[in-house]
Amino acid sequence: MSASLLVLIPLLPFLGFLINGLGFRTIPKGAVGIIGSLAVIGSFALSLNAFNAFVAAGSTPFVLPLFNWITVGNLNIPFSFQIDQLSLLMLMIITGVGSLIHIYSIGYMKHDEGFGKFFAYLNLFLFFMLLLVLGSNYVIMFIGWEGVGLCSYLLIGFWNKNTNYNNAARKAFIMNRVGDLGFLLGIFTIIATFGSVEYLEVFSKATSFSIGDPVIIAITLFLFIGAMGKSAQIPLYTWLPDAMAGPTPVSALIHAATMVTAGIYMVIRSNVLYSLAPSTLELVGIIGGATALFAASIGLLQNDIKKVLAYSTVSQLGYMFMGLGAMAYSASMFHVITHAFFKALLFLGAGSVIHAMSDEQDIRSMGGLRKKLPITFLTFLIATIAISGIPPFAGFFSKDEILAHVFEHNKALWVVGVLGSLMTSFYMFRLLFLTFFGKFRGTHDQEHHLHESPASMTIPLVILAVLSALGGFIGVPEALHGTHHLAEFMEPLYAGSHQVNPAAFEPTTLSHSEEYILMAVSVGVALLSLIVAYVMYIQKESVPAPDSEEKSAVQNLVYNKYYVDELYNAVFVKPIKSLSNVLYSFGEFFIDLFVNGTARLIAFLGGLLRKTQTGSTGDYVFAMVLGIVVILFWKLLL
């Protein structure tokens, strides 16, 4: 594939941004949607072509230099793209799922006044995301990293007349900056250690380091802080549920399928460094496990359809980090792919429900929607089964592979993963049953307005449902007599890791019978949760109590998200605000004192000088003579 076509992959969405961004006031809505969508579909077609060309050429990675970018002393940072297995997989996810979400947005946002601006922002986000995964060094990754953060801020606060939405956008922006500081420190340490930021050069030099080297541990910890911010892990996760203030296609694209997986991408890209730092990977696995369980427990009692999915996303990202902690890089990437399918589908399905319910998001006011929204229901059902890890849907294969690796690595973490899986299945079927089954609990006007979404919204749902159902077959384990095509494709990425830590990549010690038992446990807890949810919300027709009703202490704790936001507010926000107010008042006092004091002093001196203006010629002559004497005898006077 020629270099110019590869460059077009990120360039097309950027052109879409320029056209829609500059002309959104004059270009007709229909044209805006087509331009924005075609830009991404074009990128997807080129990515597909690049993938086929790469495989046909023997899957040999290469770097595409574009121009010399930064040169400081001995440090040279070129602007170039790296085409390999990882970047191509990410290209396919970003442009493929991104295309479907753009098409969906044509129908979902068609009545919005900011239609053109919305598509411009979406295109700009895609450009930065593609830059992030295509760059051949950490600096280009950081440019893309910051760019997607900016677009996330713009899109969360898209409906900026609402103060709460603006606050959510600010929260996301600030919390991501905390993580970005760690990422920057990691890049600086890489430059100081290796004298380069180019992946190939850094990883080649890293192979001369020994396992557990303090410098490598410091680098991996700094980079992981960046990953925690972008991929919403404890303690930097609270921005993601609030980010659901943005339009639903934004939640599907940015806060489920693409941007939040940037942290996973960074760790897999840096697998040589992380394989040299097992202690960092232990921390990665523990934080991932804690996040998976913590977020899943919050999802159990949430009643906002998008909030349930948001906490589910945080939890699933935790599973991916658990896999990374066990050095199961391919398994984590597998879950990134399947999660992109079923989570984008769930968010878009939720958008279809919200669209039909006249912007209602509380599942307590829904119910019985499956007959009115049959396509939305069926696709949502497939996504629910997939995320719950029930075979043969996509989530079963990827989650089971992560849990098998974690079982080999750390039994306690495996128990945490299974508990998280149990909760996932329960809150997802709770959401499904309360939304689509039972009696309708909304208003008469809402019931009258109920209708299936237009084809522009349902076609992406159907395509994603097919991928959610069949996507797992790219990685069927040997125990099920299948072939793990994804792991085979990604294997060359870990050549450096094999060299520095060969013990970590030895074949699994699990027998097939042990793998069957692990699968049975994983599927068993998912089915058990399904049954419990069925009994509670279908047979007994239970509906969550209104907020005004008293809850038990435990329910209150979970429903209020363990009061973490309140804790952060008390520990960080309020003290900083108070300190800022003190400094502001302090500054104001001294600045006012200086300005006002100067003005009064000048006024006083001016008053004195004014008295010298007597109007008498004699006085002026006397003053002149006095001045001449002073000038003549200046030195003597001194």
XYZ file of C-alpha atoms in Angstrom:
638
model
C 0.000 0.000 0.000
C 1.416 3.384 -0.954
C 2.486 5.932 1.646
C 0.028 8.547 0.393
C -2.926 6.209 0.977
C -1.711 5.450 4.511
C -1.493 9.172 5.239
C -5.080 9.566 4.064
C -6.319 7.316 6.906
C -6.037 10.071 9.555
C -6.240 12.887 7.010
C -9.764 12.118 5.753
C -11.442 12.681 9.160
C -9.364 15.850 9.520
C -10.682 17.097 6.172
C -14.188 16.237 7.345
C -13.547 18.340 10.462
C -12.307 21.303 8.411
C -15.246 21.226 5.978
C -17.933 20.768 8.628
C -16.144 22.953 11.179
C -15.767 25.910 8.863
C -19.043 25.525 7.014
C -21.459 24.167 9.616
C -23.543 27.364 9.440
C -23.996 27.175 5.671
C -23.760 23.497 4.690
C -27.182 21.742 4.728
C -27.699 19.164 7.506
C -27.994 16.292 5.061
C -24.638 17.161 3.499
C -22.977 17.580 6.912
C -23.913 14.029 7.952
C -22.810 12.572 4.612
C -19.460 14.442 4.623
C -18.697 13.488 8.218
C -19.650 9.838 7.714
C -17.952 9.421 4.326
C -14.687 10.765 5.779
C -14.667 7.968 8.368
C -15.979 5.275 6.013
C -13.165 6.236 3.610
C -10.665 5.803 6.446
C -12.156 2.415 7.261
C -11.878 1.272 3.627
C -8.229 2.381 3.547
C -7.541 0.657 6.892
C -9.053 -2.551 5.528
C -6.886 -2.229 2.451
C -3.792 -1.590 4.602
C -4.587 -4.662 6.706
C -4.918 -6.906 3.642
C -1.745 -5.489 2.106
C 0.146 -6.034 5.376
C -0.954 -9.673 5.629
C -0.245 -10.279 1.914
C 3.274 -8.871 2.374
C 4.074 -11.378 5.117
C 3.019 -9.289 8.145
C 6.306 -7.393 8.272
C 6.091 -4.191 10.369
C 7.532 -1.013 8.949
C 7.950 2.666 9.802
C 6.688 5.284 7.364
C 8.780 8.488 7.810
C 6.910 11.664 6.869
C 9.178 14.557 7.878
C 11.763 15.624 10.466
C 9.819 17.135 13.293
C 11.863 18.050 16.399
C 15.646 18.110 16.788
C 17.178 19.198 20.096
C 20.847 18.370 20.605
C 21.181 14.629 20.052
C 17.450 14.044 20.376
C 15.717 13.645 17.035
C 11.954 13.080 16.930
C 10.645 12.345 13.419
C 6.983 12.563 12.484
C 6.391 9.048 11.247
C 3.838 6.244 11.384
C 4.452 2.679 12.528
C 2.424 0.048 10.696
C 2.300 -3.236 12.574
C -0.189 -5.732 13.980
C -1.246 -3.525 16.908
C -1.717 -0.283 14.976
C -3.696 -2.094 12.256
C -6.045 -3.741 14.767
C -6.679 -0.392 16.436
C -7.252 1.253 13.039
C -9.912 -1.326 12.208
C -11.721 -0.828 15.540
C -11.576 2.978 15.480
C -12.656 3.475 11.887
C -15.035 0.479 11.742
C -17.003 1.195 14.911
C -16.531 4.931 14.274
C -18.220 4.642 10.855
C -21.270 2.926 12.348
C -21.551 5.539 15.087
C -21.319 8.378 12.551
C -24.159 6.828 10.506
C -26.196 6.355 13.703
C -25.602 9.997 14.642
C -27.268 11.197 11.437
C -30.583 9.918 12.771
C -29.967 10.531 16.487
C -28.808 14.155 16.210
C -30.883 15.319 13.241
C -33.084 17.641 15.332
C -30.152 19.165 17.216
C -29.211 22.778 16.459
C -25.496 21.982 16.703
C -25.649 19.145 14.155
C -22.744 20.460 12.027
C -20.587 21.299 15.021
C -21.212 17.821 16.438
C -19.962 16.070 13.304
C -16.946 18.389 13.141
C -15.999 17.415 16.717
C -16.531 13.696 15.990
C -14.271 13.892 12.922
C -11.621 15.764 14.894
C -11.738 13.127 17.611
C -11.218 10.364 15.028
C -8.223 12.243 13.585
C -6.496 12.476 16.971
C -7.344 8.878 17.875
C -5.835 7.649 14.612
C -2.762 9.779 15.244
C -2.448 8.206 18.697
C -2.312 4.642 17.347
C -0.364 5.349 14.144
C 2.536 7.327 15.630
C 5.931 5.640 15.740
C 6.975 7.291 18.999
C 5.681 8.374 22.406
C 5.524 12.077 21.505
C 3.078 11.535 18.629
C 1.121 9.243 20.918
C 1.003 12.068 23.457
C -0.231 14.552 20.837
C -3.063 12.171 19.964
C -3.597 11.490 23.679
C -4.119 15.189 24.426
C -6.166 15.709 21.271
C -8.724 13.061 22.167
C -8.870 14.546 25.675
C -9.713 17.941 24.188
C -12.407 16.449 21.930
C -13.810 14.515 24.858
C -14.118 17.806 26.780
C -15.860 19.500 23.840
C -18.280 16.625 23.314
C -19.161 15.983 26.977
C -20.063 19.663 27.296
C -21.681 19.756 23.854
C -24.999 20.874 25.322
C -23.194 23.646 27.166
C -26.290 25.556 28.284
C -26.635 22.987 31.055
C -24.319 23.796 33.984
C -24.102 20.165 35.137
C -22.871 19.096 31.695
C -20.214 21.804 31.767
C -19.114 20.638 35.208
C -18.890 17.057 33.912
C -16.715 18.223 31.004
C -14.425 20.152 33.362
C -14.166 17.159 35.684
C -13.132 14.878 32.814
C -10.593 17.412 31.591
C -8.975 17.982 34.987
C -8.849 14.310 36.061
C -7.251 13.367 32.752
C -4.619 16.049 33.270
C -3.579 14.297 36.499
C -2.931 11.131 34.530
C -1.274 13.067 31.717
C 1.296 14.435 34.163
C 2.355 10.846 34.876
C 2.498 10.106 31.146
C 4.711 13.161 30.573
C 7.067 12.147 33.374
C 7.267 8.723 31.756
C 8.226 10.259 28.396
C 10.879 12.483 30.014
C 12.349 9.479 31.833
C 12.385 7.494 28.579
C 14.291 10.332 26.867
C 16.763 10.566 29.750
C 17.282 6.775 29.766
C 17.289 5.835 26.097
C 17.978 9.155 24.343
C 15.012 8.515 22.050
C 11.240 8.204 22.029
C 10.994 6.002 18.930
C 9.350 2.692 19.861
C 11.756 0.484 17.902
C 14.853 2.200 19.290
C 13.588 2.330 22.881
C 12.501 -1.318 22.927
C 15.718 -2.448 21.293
C 17.815 -0.672 23.943
C 15.494 -1.884 26.719
C 16.418 -5.515 26.011
C 19.839 -4.834 27.578
C 18.191 -4.022 30.950
C 17.631 -6.651 33.603
C 14.230 -7.584 35.035
C 13.214 -5.288 37.889
C 15.585 -2.470 36.955
C 14.512 0.587 39.032
C 14.569 2.935 36.037
C 12.284 0.651 34.018
C 9.953 0.306 37.001
C 9.802 4.103 37.314
C 9.028 4.494 33.593
C 6.290 1.865 33.632
C 4.726 3.332 36.773
C 4.655 6.827 35.255
C 3.108 5.504 32.051
C 0.562 3.524 34.050
C -0.560 6.700 35.859
C -1.376 8.087 32.419
C -3.240 4.887 31.561
C -5.248 5.074 34.806
C -6.497 8.541 33.892
C -7.402 7.813 30.296
C -8.829 4.349 30.953
C -10.717 5.338 34.120
C -9.105 3.110 36.759
C -9.109 3.602 40.536
C -8.542 6.303 41.739
C -8.985 8.316 38.502
C -12.247 6.739 37.305
C -14.955 9.143 38.552
C -14.907 11.306 35.421
C -16.216 8.527 33.166
C -19.728 8.029 34.645
C -20.209 11.824 34.633
C -19.050 11.941 31.000
C -22.379 10.352 30.091
C -23.709 13.929 30.016
C -22.597 14.039 26.392
C -24.833 12.870 23.518
C -25.212 9.068 23.448
C -23.155 8.507 20.236
C -20.284 10.225 22.077
C -20.666 7.785 24.954
C -20.555 4.897 22.480
C -17.578 6.116 20.464
C -15.330 7.884 22.941
C -16.297 6.616 26.362
C -16.793 2.944 25.483
C -15.154 1.790 22.257
C -12.072 3.896 21.568
C -10.563 6.616 23.780
C -10.864 4.774 27.080
C -8.932 1.846 25.605
C -5.942 4.118 24.868
C -4.384 3.127 28.201
C -4.619 -0.567 27.291
C -3.082 0.214 23.893
C -0.186 2.070 25.531
C 0.645 -0.818 27.876
C 0.491 -3.378 25.040
C 2.617 -1.103 22.846
C 5.159 -0.867 25.705
C 5.026 -4.610 26.430
C 8.840 -4.930 26.431
C 9.135 -2.354 29.211
C 6.311 -3.914 31.239
C 7.717 -7.428 30.816
C 10.884 -6.065 32.442
C 8.842 -4.723 35.383
C 6.819 -7.576 36.965
C 6.245 -5.533 40.132
C 4.513 -2.823 38.075
C 2.400 -5.486 36.389
C 1.359 -6.791 39.825
C 0.094 -3.312 40.642
C -1.634 -3.086 37.249
C -3.430 -6.370 37.910
C -4.483 -5.435 41.454
C -5.834 -2.025 40.415
C -7.596 -3.637 37.462
C -9.203 -6.255 39.685
C -10.238 -3.710 42.307
C -11.738 -1.460 39.617
C -13.590 -4.349 37.972
C -15.239 -5.380 41.251
C -15.814 -1.881 42.642
C -17.457 -0.491 39.501
C -19.551 -3.635 38.982
C -20.949 -3.340 42.516
C -21.988 0.274 41.853
C -23.716 -0.787 38.645
C -25.977 -3.145 40.637
C -28.209 -0.376 41.978
C -28.006 2.427 39.392
C -31.244 3.390 37.669
C -29.994 5.652 34.886
C -29.619 3.493 31.771
C -26.422 5.258 30.681
C -24.915 5.295 34.182
C -25.298 1.497 34.427
C -23.430 1.155 31.127
C -20.811 3.679 32.241
C -19.951 1.719 35.394
C -20.005 -1.422 33.305
C -17.381 0.161 31.035
C -15.166 1.038 34.004
C -15.528 -2.549 35.230
C -14.701 -4.100 31.840
C -11.646 -1.869 31.513
C -10.608 -3.310 34.865
C -10.760 -6.809 33.338
C -8.462 -5.668 30.535
C -5.931 -4.382 33.075
C -6.219 -7.633 35.018
C -5.202 -9.423 31.818
C -2.272 -7.050 31.321
C -1.182 -7.680 34.915
C -0.932 -11.391 34.054
C 1.063 -10.526 30.884
C -1.875 -11.752 28.801
C -1.432 -8.915 26.308
C -3.295 -10.607 23.446
C -6.180 -11.580 25.750
C -6.576 -7.957 26.844
C -6.528 -6.803 23.227
C -9.106 -9.488 22.456
C -11.382 -7.991 25.118
C -10.744 -4.489 23.733
C -12.115 -5.706 20.380
C -15.152 -7.603 21.647
C -15.913 -4.871 24.190
C -15.893 -2.290 21.385
C -18.594 -4.319 19.620
C -20.981 -5.045 22.461
C -20.466 -1.869 24.483
C -20.945 0.393 21.448
C -24.071 -1.643 20.716
C -25.352 -1.244 24.273
C -24.832 2.510 24.260
C -26.412 2.934 20.840
C -29.298 0.710 21.966
C -29.684 2.880 25.065
C -29.730 5.906 22.755
C -32.513 4.312 20.716
C -34.488 3.754 23.947
C -33.879 7.317 25.139
C -34.869 8.601 21.694
C -38.161 6.672 21.862
C -38.794 7.664 25.505
C -38.532 11.417 24.798
C -35.136 11.741 26.566
C -36.143 9.694 29.639
C -33.125 7.800 31.063
C -34.543 6.337 34.300
C -35.269 2.621 33.857
C -37.892 2.841 36.617
C -40.017 4.801 34.153
C -39.633 2.296 31.332
C -40.755 -1.323 30.937
C -42.433 -3.371 28.217
C -40.515 -1.723 25.379
C -39.647 -4.930 23.500
C -42.875 -4.899 21.482
C -42.545 -1.241 20.532
C -38.787 -1.403 19.808
C -38.240 -4.948 18.477
C -34.920 -4.329 16.685
C -33.506 -2.353 19.592
C -34.624 -5.094 21.987
C -33.143 -7.989 20.030
C -29.804 -6.268 19.490
C -29.679 -5.128 23.142
C -30.382 -8.724 24.202
C -27.462 -10.016 22.103
C -25.129 -7.404 23.600
C -26.311 -8.279 27.119
C -25.594 -11.970 26.574
C -22.201 -11.086 25.076
C -21.058 -8.872 27.949
C -22.304 -11.412 30.491
C -19.855 -13.959 29.100
C -22.406 -16.538 27.981
C -21.241 -18.757 25.079
C -20.959 -18.633 22.157
C -21.170 -14.838 22.110
C -18.071 -12.641 21.839
C -17.617 -11.685 25.484
C -17.419 -15.317 26.567
C -14.218 -16.033 24.632
C -12.333 -12.851 25.548
C -13.355 -12.721 29.216
C -12.766 -16.437 29.689
C -9.264 -16.124 28.261
C -8.441 -13.277 30.662
C -9.787 -15.229 33.629
C -7.800 -18.341 32.640
C -4.553 -16.342 32.505
C -5.374 -14.605 35.795
C -6.113 -17.995 37.409
C -2.624 -19.190 36.509
C -1.084 -15.971 37.759
C -3.003 -15.158 40.945
C -5.909 -17.219 42.363
C -7.211 -14.371 44.558
C -7.511 -12.077 41.543
C -9.329 -14.839 39.675
C -11.938 -14.962 42.477
C -12.317 -11.181 42.159
C -12.784 -11.598 38.405
C -15.444 -14.277 38.852
C -17.321 -12.130 41.397
C -17.179 -9.225 38.958
C -18.518 -11.520 36.253
C -21.408 -12.535 38.523
C -22.286 -8.881 39.158
C -21.935 -7.970 35.479
C -24.473 -10.563 34.443
C -26.893 -9.461 37.179
C -26.850 -5.708 36.494
C -27.041 -6.217 32.732
C -30.053 -8.551 32.886
C -31.613 -6.280 35.514
C -31.249 -3.455 33.018
C -32.663 -5.563 30.184
C -35.678 -6.839 32.149
C -36.589 -3.470 33.667
C -36.337 -1.730 30.288
C -37.912 -4.179 27.875
C -40.141 -6.502 29.978
C -43.120 -6.041 32.286
C -45.609 -3.188 32.089
C -44.842 0.245 30.756
C -44.247 2.639 33.679
C -43.800 5.921 31.850
C -46.307 8.694 31.164
C -49.171 8.526 28.703
C -47.398 11.003 26.395
C -44.254 8.875 26.394
C -46.278 5.744 25.636
C -47.997 7.516 22.758
C -44.611 8.601 21.363
C -43.001 5.126 21.484
C -41.669 3.934 18.128
C -38.713 2.072 16.680
C -35.767 4.218 15.593
C -35.154 5.026 11.906
C -33.012 2.806 9.681
C -29.984 5.075 10.049
C -29.994 4.088 13.738
C -31.116 0.449 13.554
C -28.734 -0.683 10.762
C -25.627 0.073 12.891
C -27.322 -1.791 15.761
C -27.818 -4.879 13.601
C -24.214 -4.853 12.296
C -22.817 -4.468 15.817
C -25.130 -7.254 17.036
C -23.708 -9.611 14.405
C -20.169 -8.675 15.494
C -21.094 -9.119 19.173
C -22.449 -12.568 18.421
C -19.689 -13.813 16.109
C -16.678 -11.628 16.954
C -15.383 -14.063 19.557
C -14.580 -16.674 16.941
C -11.341 -14.866 16.074
C -9.935 -16.341 19.287
C -11.333 -19.804 20.022
C -9.117 -21.631 22.566
C -7.391 -24.876 21.763
C -9.395 -26.589 24.522
C -12.497 -26.045 22.385
C -10.661 -27.401 19.333
C -10.410 -23.952 17.795
C -7.663 -21.651 16.564
C -6.716 -18.380 18.228
C -6.226 -16.332 15.051
C -5.832 -13.089 16.984
C -3.070 -14.403 19.274
C -1.208 -15.843 16.284
C -1.471 -12.541 14.430
C -0.198 -10.537 17.427
C 2.599 -12.921 18.411
C 5.433 -11.010 16.587
C 4.692 -7.962 18.768
C 6.139 -9.754 21.786
C 9.532 -10.772 20.366
C 11.323 -8.315 22.670
C 9.322 -9.457 25.696
C 10.168 -13.095 24.949
C 13.843 -12.103 24.897
C 13.867 -10.210 28.211
C 11.467 -12.417 30.180
C 11.142 -15.839 28.518
C 9.741 -17.476 31.674
C 6.604 -15.325 31.467
C 5.726 -16.660 28.031
C 5.971 -20.372 28.647
C 2.973 -22.452 27.480
C 0.027 -22.714 29.837
C 0.197 -25.353 32.536
C -3.585 -25.741 32.604
C -4.916 -29.017 31.284
C -8.007 -29.036 29.065
C -10.115 -30.429 31.893
C -9.011 -27.540 34.155
C -9.887 -25.049 31.431
C -13.346 -26.649 31.094
C -13.869 -26.261 34.847
C -12.855 -22.586 34.713
C -15.227 -22.005 31.797
C -18.022 -23.816 33.647
C -17.519 -21.640 36.742
C -17.467 -18.445 34.678
C -20.573 -19.374 32.693
C -22.283 -20.828 35.760
C -22.116 -17.604 37.775
C -23.376 -15.639 34.747
C -26.361 -17.975 34.352
C -27.030 -17.916 38.104
C -27.206 -14.102 38.015
C -29.492 -14.266 34.990
C -31.889 -16.531 36.904
C -31.833 -14.333 40.015
C -32.509 -11.234 37.917
C -35.312 -13.080 36.098
C -36.993 -14.102 39.361
C -36.701 -10.593 40.816
C -37.728 -8.477 37.836
C -39.852 -10.794 35.671
C -41.570 -13.207 38.037
C -41.919 -10.892 41.037
C -42.129 -7.754 38.863
C -39.973 -5.813 41.329
C -39.201 -2.204 40.459
C -36.426 -0.211 42.194
C -37.812 2.123 44.859
C -38.010 5.872 44.149
C -35.191 8.038 45.485
C -37.478 9.529 48.113
C -37.947 6.132 49.786
C -35.589 5.151 52.611
C -32.878 2.602 51.845
C -30.706 0.438 54.057
C -27.234 1.705 54.940
C -25.563 -0.694 52.495
C -27.966 0.231 49.685
C -27.366 3.910 50.350
C -23.619 3.369 50.279
C -23.676 1.543 46.932
C -26.388 3.726 45.369
C -24.350 6.823 46.209
C -21.271 5.260 44.613
C -19.531 4.784 47.987
C -19.493 8.583 48.336
C -16.195 8.737 46.451
C -17.181 11.972 44.692
C -18.055 13.494 48.044
C -14.728 12.266 49.459
C -12.767 13.808 46.582
C -14.788 16.967 47.003
C -13.935 17.161 50.710
C -10.272 16.149 50.407
C -9.234 17.883 47.180
C -11.821 20.257 45.719
C -12.914 22.203 48.795
C -9.409 22.730 50.284
C -8.078 23.867 46.892
C -11.047 26.183 46.439
C -10.555 27.591 49.945
C -6.832 28.078 49.344
C -7.595 29.730 45.992
C -10.083 32.072 47.651
C -7.539 32.991 50.351
C -4.829 33.660 47.750
C -7.334 35.604 45.668
C -8.370 37.754 48.605
C -4.747 38.178 49.669
C -3.749 39.245 46.164
C -6.735 41.504 45.837
C -5.873 43.251 49.157
C -2.255 43.987 48.239
C -2.996 44.917 44.636
C -5.787 47.250 45.759
C -3.524 48.664 48.476
C -0.742 49.361 45.981
C -2.985 50.792 43.241
C -5.159 52.876 45.537
C -2.145 53.986 47.646
C -0.283 55.116 44.514
C -3.298 57.049 43.306
C -3.727 58.814 46.663
C -0.024 59.621 46.901
C -0.036 61.171 43.403
C -3.164 63.102 44.256
C -1.510 64.390 47.448
C 1.704 65.396 45.660
C -0.308 66.972 42.885
C -2.145 69.056 45.489
C 1.167 70.232 46.897
C 2.532 71.108 43.467
C -0.632 72.940 42.622
C 0.082 75.339 45.505
C 3.329 76.372 43.800
C 1.308 77.740 40.873
C 0.702 81.166 42.501
C 0.462 83.226 39.288
C 3.189 85.610 40.562
C 6.028 86.210 38.037
C 8.423 86.896 40.896
C 7.814 83.471 42.392
C 8.463 81.791 39.031
C 11.715 83.749 38.503
C 12.810 82.806 42.004
C 12.087 79.144 41.327
C 13.984 79.295 38.031
C 17.051 80.855 39.693
C 16.863 78.250 42.456
C 16.782 75.500 39.818
C 19.810 76.916 37.972
C 21.769 77.086 41.229
C 20.895 73.471 42.041
C 22.037 72.294 38.595
C 25.290 74.294 38.743
C 26.207 73.155 42.223
C 24.752 69.646 41.961
C 28.007 67.895 42.578
C 28.925 70.212 45.422
C 25.571 69.582 47.045
C 26.185 65.885 46.814
